[in-house]
mmCIF file of C-alpha atoms and ligand atoms in Angstrom:
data_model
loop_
_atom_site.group_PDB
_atom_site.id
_atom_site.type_symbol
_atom_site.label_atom_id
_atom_site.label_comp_id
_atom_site.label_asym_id
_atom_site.label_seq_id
_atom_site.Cartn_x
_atom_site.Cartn_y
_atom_site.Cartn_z
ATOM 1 C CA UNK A 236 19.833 22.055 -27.301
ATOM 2 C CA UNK A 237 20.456 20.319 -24.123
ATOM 3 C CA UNK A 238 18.836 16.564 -23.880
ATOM 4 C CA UNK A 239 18.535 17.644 -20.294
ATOM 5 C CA UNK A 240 15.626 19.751 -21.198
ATOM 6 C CA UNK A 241 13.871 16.888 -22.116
ATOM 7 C CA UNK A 242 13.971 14.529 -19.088
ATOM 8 C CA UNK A 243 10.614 14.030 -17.051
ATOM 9 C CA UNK A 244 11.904 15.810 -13.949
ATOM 10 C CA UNK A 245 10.685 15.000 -10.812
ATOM 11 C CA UNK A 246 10.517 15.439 -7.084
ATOM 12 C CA UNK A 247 10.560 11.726 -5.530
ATOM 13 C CA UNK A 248 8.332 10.935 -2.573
ATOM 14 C CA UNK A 249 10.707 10.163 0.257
ATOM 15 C CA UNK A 250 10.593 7.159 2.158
ATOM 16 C CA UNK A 251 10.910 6.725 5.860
ATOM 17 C CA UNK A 252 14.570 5.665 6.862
ATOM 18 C CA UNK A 253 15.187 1.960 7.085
ATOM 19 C CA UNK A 254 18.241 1.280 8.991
ATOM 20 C CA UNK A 255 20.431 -1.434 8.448
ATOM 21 C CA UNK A 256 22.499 -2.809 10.629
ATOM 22 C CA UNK A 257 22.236 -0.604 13.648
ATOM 23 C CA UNK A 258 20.123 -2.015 16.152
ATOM 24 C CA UNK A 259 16.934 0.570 16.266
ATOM 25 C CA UNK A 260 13.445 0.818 17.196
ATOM 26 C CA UNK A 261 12.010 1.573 14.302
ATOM 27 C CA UNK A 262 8.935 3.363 14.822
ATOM 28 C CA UNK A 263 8.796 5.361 11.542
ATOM 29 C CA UNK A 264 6.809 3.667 8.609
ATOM 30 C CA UNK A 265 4.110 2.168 10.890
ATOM 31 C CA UNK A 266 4.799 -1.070 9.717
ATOM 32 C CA UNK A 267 3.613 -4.255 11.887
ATOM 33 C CA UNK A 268 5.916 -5.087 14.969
ATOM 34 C CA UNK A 269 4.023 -8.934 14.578
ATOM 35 C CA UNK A 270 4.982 -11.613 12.255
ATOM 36 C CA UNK A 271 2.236 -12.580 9.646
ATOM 37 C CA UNK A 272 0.409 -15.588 10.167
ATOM 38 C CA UNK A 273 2.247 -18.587 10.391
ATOM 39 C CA UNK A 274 0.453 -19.577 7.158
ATOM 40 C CA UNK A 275 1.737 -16.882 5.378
ATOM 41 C CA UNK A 276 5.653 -18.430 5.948
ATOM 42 C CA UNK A 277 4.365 -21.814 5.240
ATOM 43 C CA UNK A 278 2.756 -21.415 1.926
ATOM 44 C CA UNK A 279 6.100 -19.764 1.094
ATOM 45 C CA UNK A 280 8.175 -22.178 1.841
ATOM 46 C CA UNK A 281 5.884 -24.593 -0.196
ATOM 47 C CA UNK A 282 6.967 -22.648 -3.415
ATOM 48 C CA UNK A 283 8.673 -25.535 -5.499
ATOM 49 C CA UNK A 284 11.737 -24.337 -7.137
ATOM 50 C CA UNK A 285 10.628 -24.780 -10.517
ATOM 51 C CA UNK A 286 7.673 -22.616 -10.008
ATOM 52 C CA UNK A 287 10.160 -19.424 -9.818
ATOM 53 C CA UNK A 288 10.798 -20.316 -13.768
ATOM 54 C CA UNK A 289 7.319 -19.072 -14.668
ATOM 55 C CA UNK A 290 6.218 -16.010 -14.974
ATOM 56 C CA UNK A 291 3.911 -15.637 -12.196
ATOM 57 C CA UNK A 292 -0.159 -15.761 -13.301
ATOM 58 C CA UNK A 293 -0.227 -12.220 -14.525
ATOM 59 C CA UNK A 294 -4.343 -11.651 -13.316
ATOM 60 C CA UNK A 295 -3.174 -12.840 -10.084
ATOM 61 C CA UNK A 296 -6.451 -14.778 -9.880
ATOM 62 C CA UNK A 297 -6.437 -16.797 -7.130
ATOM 63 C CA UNK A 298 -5.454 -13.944 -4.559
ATOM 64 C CA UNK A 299 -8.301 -11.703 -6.355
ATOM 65 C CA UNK A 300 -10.829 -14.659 -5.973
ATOM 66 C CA UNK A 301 -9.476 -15.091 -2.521
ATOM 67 C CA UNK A 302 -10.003 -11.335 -1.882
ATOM 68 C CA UNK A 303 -13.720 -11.321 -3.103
ATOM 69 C CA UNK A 304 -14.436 -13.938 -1.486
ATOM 70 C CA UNK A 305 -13.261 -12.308 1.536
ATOM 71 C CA UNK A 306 -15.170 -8.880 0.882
ATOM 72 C CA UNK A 307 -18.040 -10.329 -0.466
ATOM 73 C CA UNK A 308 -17.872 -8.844 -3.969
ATOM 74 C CA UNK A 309 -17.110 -10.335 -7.033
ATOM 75 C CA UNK A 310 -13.983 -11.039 -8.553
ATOM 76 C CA UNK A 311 -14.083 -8.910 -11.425
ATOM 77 C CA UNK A 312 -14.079 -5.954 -8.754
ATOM 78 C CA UNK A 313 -10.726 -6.810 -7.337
ATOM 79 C CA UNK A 314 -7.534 -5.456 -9.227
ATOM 80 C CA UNK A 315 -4.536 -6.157 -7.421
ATOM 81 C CA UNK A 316 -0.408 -4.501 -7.668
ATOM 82 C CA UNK A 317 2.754 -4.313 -5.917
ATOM 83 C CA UNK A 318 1.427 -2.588 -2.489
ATOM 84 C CA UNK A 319 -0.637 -0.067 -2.781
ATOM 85 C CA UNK A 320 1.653 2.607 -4.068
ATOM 86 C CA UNK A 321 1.229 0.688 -7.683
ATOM 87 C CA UNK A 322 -2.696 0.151 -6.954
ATOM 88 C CA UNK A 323 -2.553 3.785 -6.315
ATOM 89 C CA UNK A 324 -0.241 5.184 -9.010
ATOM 90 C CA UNK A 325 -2.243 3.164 -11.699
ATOM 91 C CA UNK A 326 -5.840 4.773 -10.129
ATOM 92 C CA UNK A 327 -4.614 7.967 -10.822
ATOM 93 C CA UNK A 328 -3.150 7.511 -14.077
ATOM 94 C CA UNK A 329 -6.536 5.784 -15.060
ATOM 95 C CA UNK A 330 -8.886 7.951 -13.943
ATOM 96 C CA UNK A 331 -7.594 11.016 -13.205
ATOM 97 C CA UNK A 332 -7.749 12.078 -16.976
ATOM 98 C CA UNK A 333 -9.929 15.074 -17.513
ATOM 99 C CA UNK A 334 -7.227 17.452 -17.386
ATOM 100 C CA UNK A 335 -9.249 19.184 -14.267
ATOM 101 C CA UNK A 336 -7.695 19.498 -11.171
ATOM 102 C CA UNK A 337 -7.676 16.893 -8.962
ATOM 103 C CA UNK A 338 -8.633 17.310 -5.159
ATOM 104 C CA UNK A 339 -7.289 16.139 -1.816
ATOM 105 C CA UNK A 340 -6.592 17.721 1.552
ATOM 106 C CA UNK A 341 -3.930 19.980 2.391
ATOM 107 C CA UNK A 342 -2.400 17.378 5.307
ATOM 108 C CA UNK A 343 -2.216 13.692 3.376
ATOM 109 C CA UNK A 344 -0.559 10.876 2.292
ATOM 110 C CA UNK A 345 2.718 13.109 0.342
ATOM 111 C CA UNK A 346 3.045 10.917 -2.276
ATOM 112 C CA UNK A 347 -0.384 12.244 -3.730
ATOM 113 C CA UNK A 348 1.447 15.468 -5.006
ATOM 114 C CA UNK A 349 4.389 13.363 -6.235
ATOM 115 C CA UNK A 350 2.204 11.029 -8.400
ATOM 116 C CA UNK A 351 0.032 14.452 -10.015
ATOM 117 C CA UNK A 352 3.057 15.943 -11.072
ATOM 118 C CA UNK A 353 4.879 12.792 -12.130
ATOM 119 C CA UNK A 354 1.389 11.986 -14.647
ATOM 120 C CA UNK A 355 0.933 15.853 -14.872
ATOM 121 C CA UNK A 356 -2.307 15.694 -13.320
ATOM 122 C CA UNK A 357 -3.357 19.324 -12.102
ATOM 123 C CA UNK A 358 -4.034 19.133 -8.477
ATOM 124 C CA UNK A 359 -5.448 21.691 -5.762
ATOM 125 C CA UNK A 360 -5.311 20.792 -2.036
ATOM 126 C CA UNK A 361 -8.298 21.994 0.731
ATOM 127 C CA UNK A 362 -7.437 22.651 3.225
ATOM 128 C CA UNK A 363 -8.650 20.071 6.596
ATOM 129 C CA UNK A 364 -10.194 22.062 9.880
ATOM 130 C CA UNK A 365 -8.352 23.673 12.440
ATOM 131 C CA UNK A 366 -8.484 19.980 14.324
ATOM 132 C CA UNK A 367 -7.397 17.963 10.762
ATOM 133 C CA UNK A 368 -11.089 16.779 10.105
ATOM 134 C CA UNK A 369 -12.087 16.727 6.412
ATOM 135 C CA UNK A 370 -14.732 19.236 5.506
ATOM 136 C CA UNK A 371 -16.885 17.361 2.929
ATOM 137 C CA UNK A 372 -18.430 20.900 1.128
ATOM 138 C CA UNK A 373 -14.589 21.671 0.407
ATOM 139 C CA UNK A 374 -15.125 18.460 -2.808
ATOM 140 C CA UNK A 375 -18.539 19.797 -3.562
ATOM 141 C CA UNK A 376 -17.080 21.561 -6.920
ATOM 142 C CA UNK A 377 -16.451 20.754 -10.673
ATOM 143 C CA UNK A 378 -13.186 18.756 -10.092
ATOM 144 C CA UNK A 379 -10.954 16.039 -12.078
ATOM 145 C CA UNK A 380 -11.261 13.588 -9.131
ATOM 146 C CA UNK A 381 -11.012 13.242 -5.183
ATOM 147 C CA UNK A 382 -8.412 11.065 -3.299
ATOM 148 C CA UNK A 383 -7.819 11.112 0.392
ATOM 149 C CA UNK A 384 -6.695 8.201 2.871
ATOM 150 C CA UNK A 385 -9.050 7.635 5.742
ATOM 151 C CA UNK A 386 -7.963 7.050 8.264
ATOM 152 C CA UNK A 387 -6.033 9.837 7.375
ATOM 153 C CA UNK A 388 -2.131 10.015 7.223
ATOM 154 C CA UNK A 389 -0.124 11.538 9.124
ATOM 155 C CA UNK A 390 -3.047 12.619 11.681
ATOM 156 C CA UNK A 391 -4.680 8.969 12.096
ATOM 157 C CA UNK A 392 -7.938 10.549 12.149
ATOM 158 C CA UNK A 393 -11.340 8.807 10.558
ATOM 159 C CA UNK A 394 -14.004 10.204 9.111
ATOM 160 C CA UNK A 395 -17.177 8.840 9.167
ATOM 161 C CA UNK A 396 -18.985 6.879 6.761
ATOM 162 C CA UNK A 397 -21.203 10.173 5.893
ATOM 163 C CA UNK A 398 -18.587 12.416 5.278
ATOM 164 C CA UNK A 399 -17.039 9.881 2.861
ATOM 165 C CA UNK A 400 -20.073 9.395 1.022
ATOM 166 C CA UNK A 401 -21.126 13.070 1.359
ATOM 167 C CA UNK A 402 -17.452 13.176 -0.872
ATOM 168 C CA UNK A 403 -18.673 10.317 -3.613
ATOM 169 C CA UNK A 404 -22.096 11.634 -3.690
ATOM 170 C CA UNK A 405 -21.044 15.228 -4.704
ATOM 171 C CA UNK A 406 -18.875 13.595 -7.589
ATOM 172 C CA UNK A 407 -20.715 11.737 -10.070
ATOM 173 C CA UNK A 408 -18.437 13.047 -12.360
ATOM 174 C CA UNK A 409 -15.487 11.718 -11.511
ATOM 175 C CA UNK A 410 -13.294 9.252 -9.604
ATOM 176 C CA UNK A 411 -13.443 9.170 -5.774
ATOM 177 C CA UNK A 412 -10.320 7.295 -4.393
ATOM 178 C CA UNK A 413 -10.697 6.477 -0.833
ATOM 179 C CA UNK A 414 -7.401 5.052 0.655
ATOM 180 C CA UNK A 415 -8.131 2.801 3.151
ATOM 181 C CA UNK A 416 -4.370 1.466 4.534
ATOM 182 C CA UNK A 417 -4.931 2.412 8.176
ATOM 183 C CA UNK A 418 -8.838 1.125 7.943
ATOM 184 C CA UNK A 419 -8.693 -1.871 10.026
ATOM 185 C CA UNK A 420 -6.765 -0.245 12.778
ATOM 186 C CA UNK A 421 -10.115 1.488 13.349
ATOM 187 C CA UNK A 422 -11.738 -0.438 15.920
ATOM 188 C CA UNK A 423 -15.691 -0.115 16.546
ATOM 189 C CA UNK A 424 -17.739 2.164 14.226
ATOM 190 C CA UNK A 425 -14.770 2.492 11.891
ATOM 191 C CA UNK A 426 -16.369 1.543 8.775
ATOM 192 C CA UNK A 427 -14.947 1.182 5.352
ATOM 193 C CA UNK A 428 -16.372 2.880 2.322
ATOM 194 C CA UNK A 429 -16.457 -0.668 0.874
ATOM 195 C CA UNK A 430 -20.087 0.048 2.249
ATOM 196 C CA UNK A 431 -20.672 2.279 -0.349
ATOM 197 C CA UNK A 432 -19.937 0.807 -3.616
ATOM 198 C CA UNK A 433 -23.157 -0.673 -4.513
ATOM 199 C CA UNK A 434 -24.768 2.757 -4.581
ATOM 200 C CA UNK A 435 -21.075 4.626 -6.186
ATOM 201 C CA UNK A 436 -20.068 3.361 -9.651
ATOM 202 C CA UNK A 437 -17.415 5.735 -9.313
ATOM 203 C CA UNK A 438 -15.668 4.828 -6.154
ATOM 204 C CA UNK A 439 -12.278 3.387 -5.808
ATOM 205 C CA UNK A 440 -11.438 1.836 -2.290
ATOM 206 C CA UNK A 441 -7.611 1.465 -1.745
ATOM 207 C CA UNK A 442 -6.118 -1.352 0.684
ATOM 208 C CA UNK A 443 -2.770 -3.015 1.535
ATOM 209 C CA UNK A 444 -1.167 -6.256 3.744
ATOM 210 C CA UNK A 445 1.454 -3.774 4.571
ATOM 211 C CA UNK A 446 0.072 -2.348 7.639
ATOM 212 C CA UNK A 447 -2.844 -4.801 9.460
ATOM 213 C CA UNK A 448 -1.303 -7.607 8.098
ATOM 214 C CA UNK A 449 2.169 -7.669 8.520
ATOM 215 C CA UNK A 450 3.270 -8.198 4.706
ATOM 216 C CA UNK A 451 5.188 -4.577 3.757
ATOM 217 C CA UNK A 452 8.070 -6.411 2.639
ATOM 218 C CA UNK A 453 6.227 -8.734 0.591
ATOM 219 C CA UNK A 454 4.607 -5.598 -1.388
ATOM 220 C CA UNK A 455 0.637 -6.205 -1.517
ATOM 221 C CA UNK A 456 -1.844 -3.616 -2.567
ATOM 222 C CA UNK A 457 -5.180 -4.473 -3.887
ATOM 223 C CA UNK A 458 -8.305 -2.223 -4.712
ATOM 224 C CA UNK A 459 -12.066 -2.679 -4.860
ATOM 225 C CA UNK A 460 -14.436 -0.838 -6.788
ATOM 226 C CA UNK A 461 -17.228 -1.499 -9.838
ATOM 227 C CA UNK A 462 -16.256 -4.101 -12.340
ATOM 228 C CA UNK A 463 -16.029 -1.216 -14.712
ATOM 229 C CA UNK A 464 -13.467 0.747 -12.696
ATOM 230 C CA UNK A 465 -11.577 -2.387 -12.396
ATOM 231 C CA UNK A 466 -11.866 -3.567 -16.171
ATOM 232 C CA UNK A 467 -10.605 0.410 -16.889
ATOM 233 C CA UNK A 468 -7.675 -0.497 -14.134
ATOM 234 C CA UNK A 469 -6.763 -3.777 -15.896
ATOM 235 C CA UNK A 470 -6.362 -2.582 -19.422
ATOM 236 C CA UNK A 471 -4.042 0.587 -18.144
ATOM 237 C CA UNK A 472 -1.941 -1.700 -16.045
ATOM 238 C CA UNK A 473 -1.712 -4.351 -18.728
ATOM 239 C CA UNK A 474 -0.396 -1.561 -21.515
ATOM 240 C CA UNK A 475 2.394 -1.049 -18.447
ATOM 241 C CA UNK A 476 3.718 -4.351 -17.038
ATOM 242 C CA UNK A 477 1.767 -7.239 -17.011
ATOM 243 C CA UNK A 478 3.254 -9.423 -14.073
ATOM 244 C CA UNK A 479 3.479 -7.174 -11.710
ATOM 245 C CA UNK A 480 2.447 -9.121 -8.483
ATOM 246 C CA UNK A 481 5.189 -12.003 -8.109
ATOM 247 C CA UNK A 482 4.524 -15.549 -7.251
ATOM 248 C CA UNK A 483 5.514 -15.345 -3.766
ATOM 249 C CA UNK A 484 3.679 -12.299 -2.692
ATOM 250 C CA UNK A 485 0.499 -13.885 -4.558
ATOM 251 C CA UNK A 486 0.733 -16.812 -2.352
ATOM 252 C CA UNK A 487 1.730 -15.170 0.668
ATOM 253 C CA UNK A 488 -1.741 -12.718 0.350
ATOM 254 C CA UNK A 489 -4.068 -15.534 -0.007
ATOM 255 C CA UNK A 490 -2.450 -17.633 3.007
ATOM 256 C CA UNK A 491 -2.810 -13.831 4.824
ATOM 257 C CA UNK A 492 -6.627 -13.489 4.317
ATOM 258 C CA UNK A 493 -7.035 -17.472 5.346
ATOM 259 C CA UNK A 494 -6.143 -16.664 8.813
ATOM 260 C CA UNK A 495 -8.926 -14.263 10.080
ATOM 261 C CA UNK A 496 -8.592 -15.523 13.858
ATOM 262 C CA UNK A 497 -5.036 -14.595 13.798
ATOM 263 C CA UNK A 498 -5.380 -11.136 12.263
ATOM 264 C CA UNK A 499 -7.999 -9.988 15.034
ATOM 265 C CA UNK A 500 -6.016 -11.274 17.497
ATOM 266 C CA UNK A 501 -2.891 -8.953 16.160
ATOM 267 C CA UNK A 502 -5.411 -6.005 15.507
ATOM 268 C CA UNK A 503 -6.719 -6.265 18.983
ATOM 269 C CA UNK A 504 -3.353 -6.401 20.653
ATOM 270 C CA UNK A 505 -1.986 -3.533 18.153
ATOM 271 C CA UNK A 506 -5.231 -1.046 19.212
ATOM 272 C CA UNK A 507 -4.494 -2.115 23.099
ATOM 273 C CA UNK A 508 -1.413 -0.769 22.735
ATOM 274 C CA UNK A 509 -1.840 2.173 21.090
ATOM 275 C CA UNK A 510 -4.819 3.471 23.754
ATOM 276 C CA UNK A 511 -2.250 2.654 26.398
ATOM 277 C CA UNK A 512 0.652 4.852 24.339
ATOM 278 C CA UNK A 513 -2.074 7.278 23.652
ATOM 279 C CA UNK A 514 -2.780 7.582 28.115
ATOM 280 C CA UNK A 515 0.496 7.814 29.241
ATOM 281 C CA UNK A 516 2.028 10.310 26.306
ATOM 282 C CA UNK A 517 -0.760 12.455 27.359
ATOM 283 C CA UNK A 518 0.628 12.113 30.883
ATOM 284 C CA UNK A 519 3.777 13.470 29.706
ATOM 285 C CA UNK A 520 2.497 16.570 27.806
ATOM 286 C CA UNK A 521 1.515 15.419 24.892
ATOM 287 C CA UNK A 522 -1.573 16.351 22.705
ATOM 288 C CA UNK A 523 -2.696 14.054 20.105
ATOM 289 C CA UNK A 524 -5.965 13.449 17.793
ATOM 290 C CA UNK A 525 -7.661 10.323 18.142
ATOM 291 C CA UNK A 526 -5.902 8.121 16.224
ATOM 292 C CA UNK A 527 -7.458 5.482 15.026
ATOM 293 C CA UNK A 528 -4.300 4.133 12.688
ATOM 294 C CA UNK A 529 -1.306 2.422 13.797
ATOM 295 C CA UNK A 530 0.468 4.984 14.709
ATOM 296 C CA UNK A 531 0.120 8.623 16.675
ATOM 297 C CA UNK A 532 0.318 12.108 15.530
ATOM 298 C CA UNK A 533 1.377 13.989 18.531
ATOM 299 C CA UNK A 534 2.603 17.435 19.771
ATOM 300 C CA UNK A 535 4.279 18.185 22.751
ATOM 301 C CA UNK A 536 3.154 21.390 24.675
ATOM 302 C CA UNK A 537 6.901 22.735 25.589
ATOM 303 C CA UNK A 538 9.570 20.847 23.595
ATOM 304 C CA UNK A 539 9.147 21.353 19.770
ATOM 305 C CA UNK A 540 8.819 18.277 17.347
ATOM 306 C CA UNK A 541 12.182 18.675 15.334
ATOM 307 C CA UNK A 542 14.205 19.035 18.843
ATOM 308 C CA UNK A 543 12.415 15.894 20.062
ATOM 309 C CA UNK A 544 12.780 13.949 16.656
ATOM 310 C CA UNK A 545 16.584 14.434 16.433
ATOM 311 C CA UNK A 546 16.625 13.158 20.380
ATOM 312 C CA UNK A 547 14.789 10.323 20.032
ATOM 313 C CA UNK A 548 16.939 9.129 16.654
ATOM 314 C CA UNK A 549 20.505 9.937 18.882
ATOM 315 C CA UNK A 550 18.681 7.025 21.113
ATOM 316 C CA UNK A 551 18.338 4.953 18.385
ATOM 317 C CA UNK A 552 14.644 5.323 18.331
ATOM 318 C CA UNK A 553 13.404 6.066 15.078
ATOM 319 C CA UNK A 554 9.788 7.927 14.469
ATOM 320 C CA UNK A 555 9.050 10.347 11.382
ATOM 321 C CA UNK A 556 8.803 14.080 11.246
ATOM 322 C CA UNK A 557 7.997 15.790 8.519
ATOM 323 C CA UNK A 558 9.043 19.553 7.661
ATOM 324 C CA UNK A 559 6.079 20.656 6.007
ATOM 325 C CA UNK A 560 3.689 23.761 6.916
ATOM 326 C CA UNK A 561 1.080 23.000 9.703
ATOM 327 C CA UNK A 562 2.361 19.924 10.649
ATOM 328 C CA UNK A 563 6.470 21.151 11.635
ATOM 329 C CA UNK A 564 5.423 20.761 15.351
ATOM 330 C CA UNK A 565 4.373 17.051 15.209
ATOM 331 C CA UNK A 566 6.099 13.765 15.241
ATOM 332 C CA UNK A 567 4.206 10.599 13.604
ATOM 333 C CA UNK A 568 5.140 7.439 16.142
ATOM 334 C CA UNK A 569 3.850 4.153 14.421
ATOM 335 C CA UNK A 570 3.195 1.440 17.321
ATOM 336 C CA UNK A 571 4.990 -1.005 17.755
ATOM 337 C CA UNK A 572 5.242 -3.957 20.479
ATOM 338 C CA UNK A 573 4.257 -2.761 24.269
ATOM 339 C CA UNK A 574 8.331 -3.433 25.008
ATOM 340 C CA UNK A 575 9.094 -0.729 22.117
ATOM 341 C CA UNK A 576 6.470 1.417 23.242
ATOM 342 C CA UNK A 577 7.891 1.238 27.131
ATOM 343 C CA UNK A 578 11.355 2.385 25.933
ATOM 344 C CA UNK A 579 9.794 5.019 23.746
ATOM 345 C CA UNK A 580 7.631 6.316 27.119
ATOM 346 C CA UNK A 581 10.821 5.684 29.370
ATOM 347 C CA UNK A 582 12.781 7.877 26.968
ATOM 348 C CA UNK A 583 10.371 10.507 26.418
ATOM 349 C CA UNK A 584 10.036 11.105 30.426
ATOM 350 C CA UNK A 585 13.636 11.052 30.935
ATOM 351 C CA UNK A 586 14.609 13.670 28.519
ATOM 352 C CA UNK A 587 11.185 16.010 29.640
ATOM 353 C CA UNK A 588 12.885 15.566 33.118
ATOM 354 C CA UNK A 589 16.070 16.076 32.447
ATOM 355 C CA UNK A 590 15.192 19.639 30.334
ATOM 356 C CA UNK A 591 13.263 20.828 32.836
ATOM 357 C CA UNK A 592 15.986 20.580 35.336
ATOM 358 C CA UNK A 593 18.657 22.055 32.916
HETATM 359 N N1 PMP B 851 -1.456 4.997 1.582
HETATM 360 C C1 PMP B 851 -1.081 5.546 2.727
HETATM 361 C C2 PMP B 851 -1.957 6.563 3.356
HETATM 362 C C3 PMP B 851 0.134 5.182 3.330
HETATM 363 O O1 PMP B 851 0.526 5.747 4.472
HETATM 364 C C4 PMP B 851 0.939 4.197 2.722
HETATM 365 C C5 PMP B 851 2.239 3.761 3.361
HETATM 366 N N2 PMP B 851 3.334 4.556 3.062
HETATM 367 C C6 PMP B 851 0.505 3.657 1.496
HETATM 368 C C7 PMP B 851 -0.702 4.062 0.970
HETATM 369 C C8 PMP B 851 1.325 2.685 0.713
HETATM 370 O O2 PMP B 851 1.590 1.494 1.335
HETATM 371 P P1 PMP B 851 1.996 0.204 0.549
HETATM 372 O O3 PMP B 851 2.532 0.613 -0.818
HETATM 373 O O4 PMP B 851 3.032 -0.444 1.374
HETATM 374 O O5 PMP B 851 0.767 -0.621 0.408
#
């Protein structure tokens, strides 16, 4: 006997690069180029020292209240964790129980796989259309549970509000996660399955300050569902690690959500951006969905993705590309501020140039 035959062995999800110390543009784990609102540094620095003594409130109440508020829900349908990898990795260790296979599409979010086989959760992937749209009769089976982000990731492309409910109608039996990080990068008629949940006692909706809201480093997930979903949520996280949101983040969410006028103006700027990225990469050969996340999923019709990817990093411009079947030709490019999106374009039409002549 080997104790080595009895460790949980795993596969870890792997994180987009974060440089230090070289000076990059880092356009690889669409985080914000903005700072948060100005709020959000104040109520910070308001933290008296003493206060880091305590253990922080372990219900996290006053961001959840804040939250609901915010949605207009109650707050015994908030749960909140560190980001929404926890929010997400305690959904599917709550509901995703039955010992049935799980279902989500075949492009996604990769950590979905990573979580199923760390809680040894069966899982079977469908596989999206020829263009990366979701085909909603693909979750009309007997299943253990449906997650999928929308918009999705890596392709940045939204579904409607139909398919998605088309998804939690089918599925009475089970949990229906919808992952909503990319949601309010979606502009006009992107609307949020939060829509849905009076009607769907059994649907989960996933969001995070770590896109939209500049706050990835300060780790901020939160989820919204039925109180019962939530009360199930609670009592799995609490048999886990009860103070898992820390003081400072706490704060830092609720000062976040106080500052609507200063989140649209980011979101507004952020979309501009991105339709002007999305114009002149087509210019220069590019295909692309229609992204409607913070970042592009794009294809170039002569130079493949992997030749491109190890290019752009030599310039010190960092975007993700990920080895995987169907998606081997495509780089994901989060966006960043017009100035990093300028070098981007600027380097991009230098090196199609400069193959061409070679
Ligand atoms: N869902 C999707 C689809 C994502 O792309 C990410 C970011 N990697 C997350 C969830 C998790 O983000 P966070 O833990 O920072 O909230």
């Amino acid at each position: 006997m080997n104790w080595e035959e009895n460790v949980r062995n795993v596969v870890p999800y792997t994180p987009g690069e974060q440089p230090r110390g070289r000076d990059v543009i880092k356009l690889n784990t669409n985080e914000n180029p903005y700072p948060p609102a100005p709020g959000v540094t104040e109520a910070l620095m308001q933290i008296r020292p003493e206060e880091y003594s305590l253990y922080p409130d372990p219900d996290a109440d006053a961001l959840r209240e804040c939250l609901a508020a915010y949605h207009g829900v109650g707050k015994e349908q908030v749960f909140t964790g560190v980001g929404s990898d926890d929010v997400l990795a305690m959904a599917f260790l709550t509901f995703f129980n039955s010992g049935k296979p799980i279902l989500f599409p075949d492009v996604t979010y990769s950590f979905y796989d990573v979580w199923a086989e760390l809680f040894r959760i069966p899982y079977e992937t469908r596989a999206l259309r020829e263009d990366f749209t979701i085909d909603p009769k693909d979750y009309r089976t007997d299943c253990g549970g449906v997650v999928f982000p929308n918009p999705n990731a890596p392709t940045g492309i939204l579904e409607t509000l139909d398919t998605v409910e088309e998804i939690v109608r089918a599925n009475p039996g089970a949990a229906v996660i919808v992952d909503e990080a990319y949601i309010d990068f979606a502009g006009i008629g992107g609307r949020s399955a939060l829509d849905l949940l009076e009607r769907y006692e059994n649907l989960l909706v996933v969001r995070t300050f770590s896109k939209s809201r500049s706050l990835a480093g300060m780790r901020i997930g939160y989820a919204i569902g039925s109180e019962k979903m939530i009360a199930y949520l609670q009592d799995v996280k609490f048999s886990f690690n009860s103070y898992t949101m820390n003081l400072p983040s706490q704060r830092a969410g609720i000062a976040s959500v106080q500052d609507e006028a200063y989140f649209q103006k980011r979101l507004r700027q952020l979309i501009s951006t991105r339709e002007r990225t999305k114009r002149e990469l087509g210019r220069l050969g590019f295909a692309f969905s229609d992204s409607r996340s913070n970042f592009l999923f794009v294809s170039h019709d002569e130079i493949p993705a992997k030749e491109l990817f190890e290019a752009l990093k030599e310039a010190g411009i960092y975007v993700r590309y990920f080895e995987k079947p169907r998606i081997d030709n495509y780089l994901r490019i989060s966006v960043g501020t017009d100035e990093a999106m300028d070098t981007l374009l600027a380097f991009l039409e230098r090196y199609i140039e400069g193959r061409k002549e070679s």
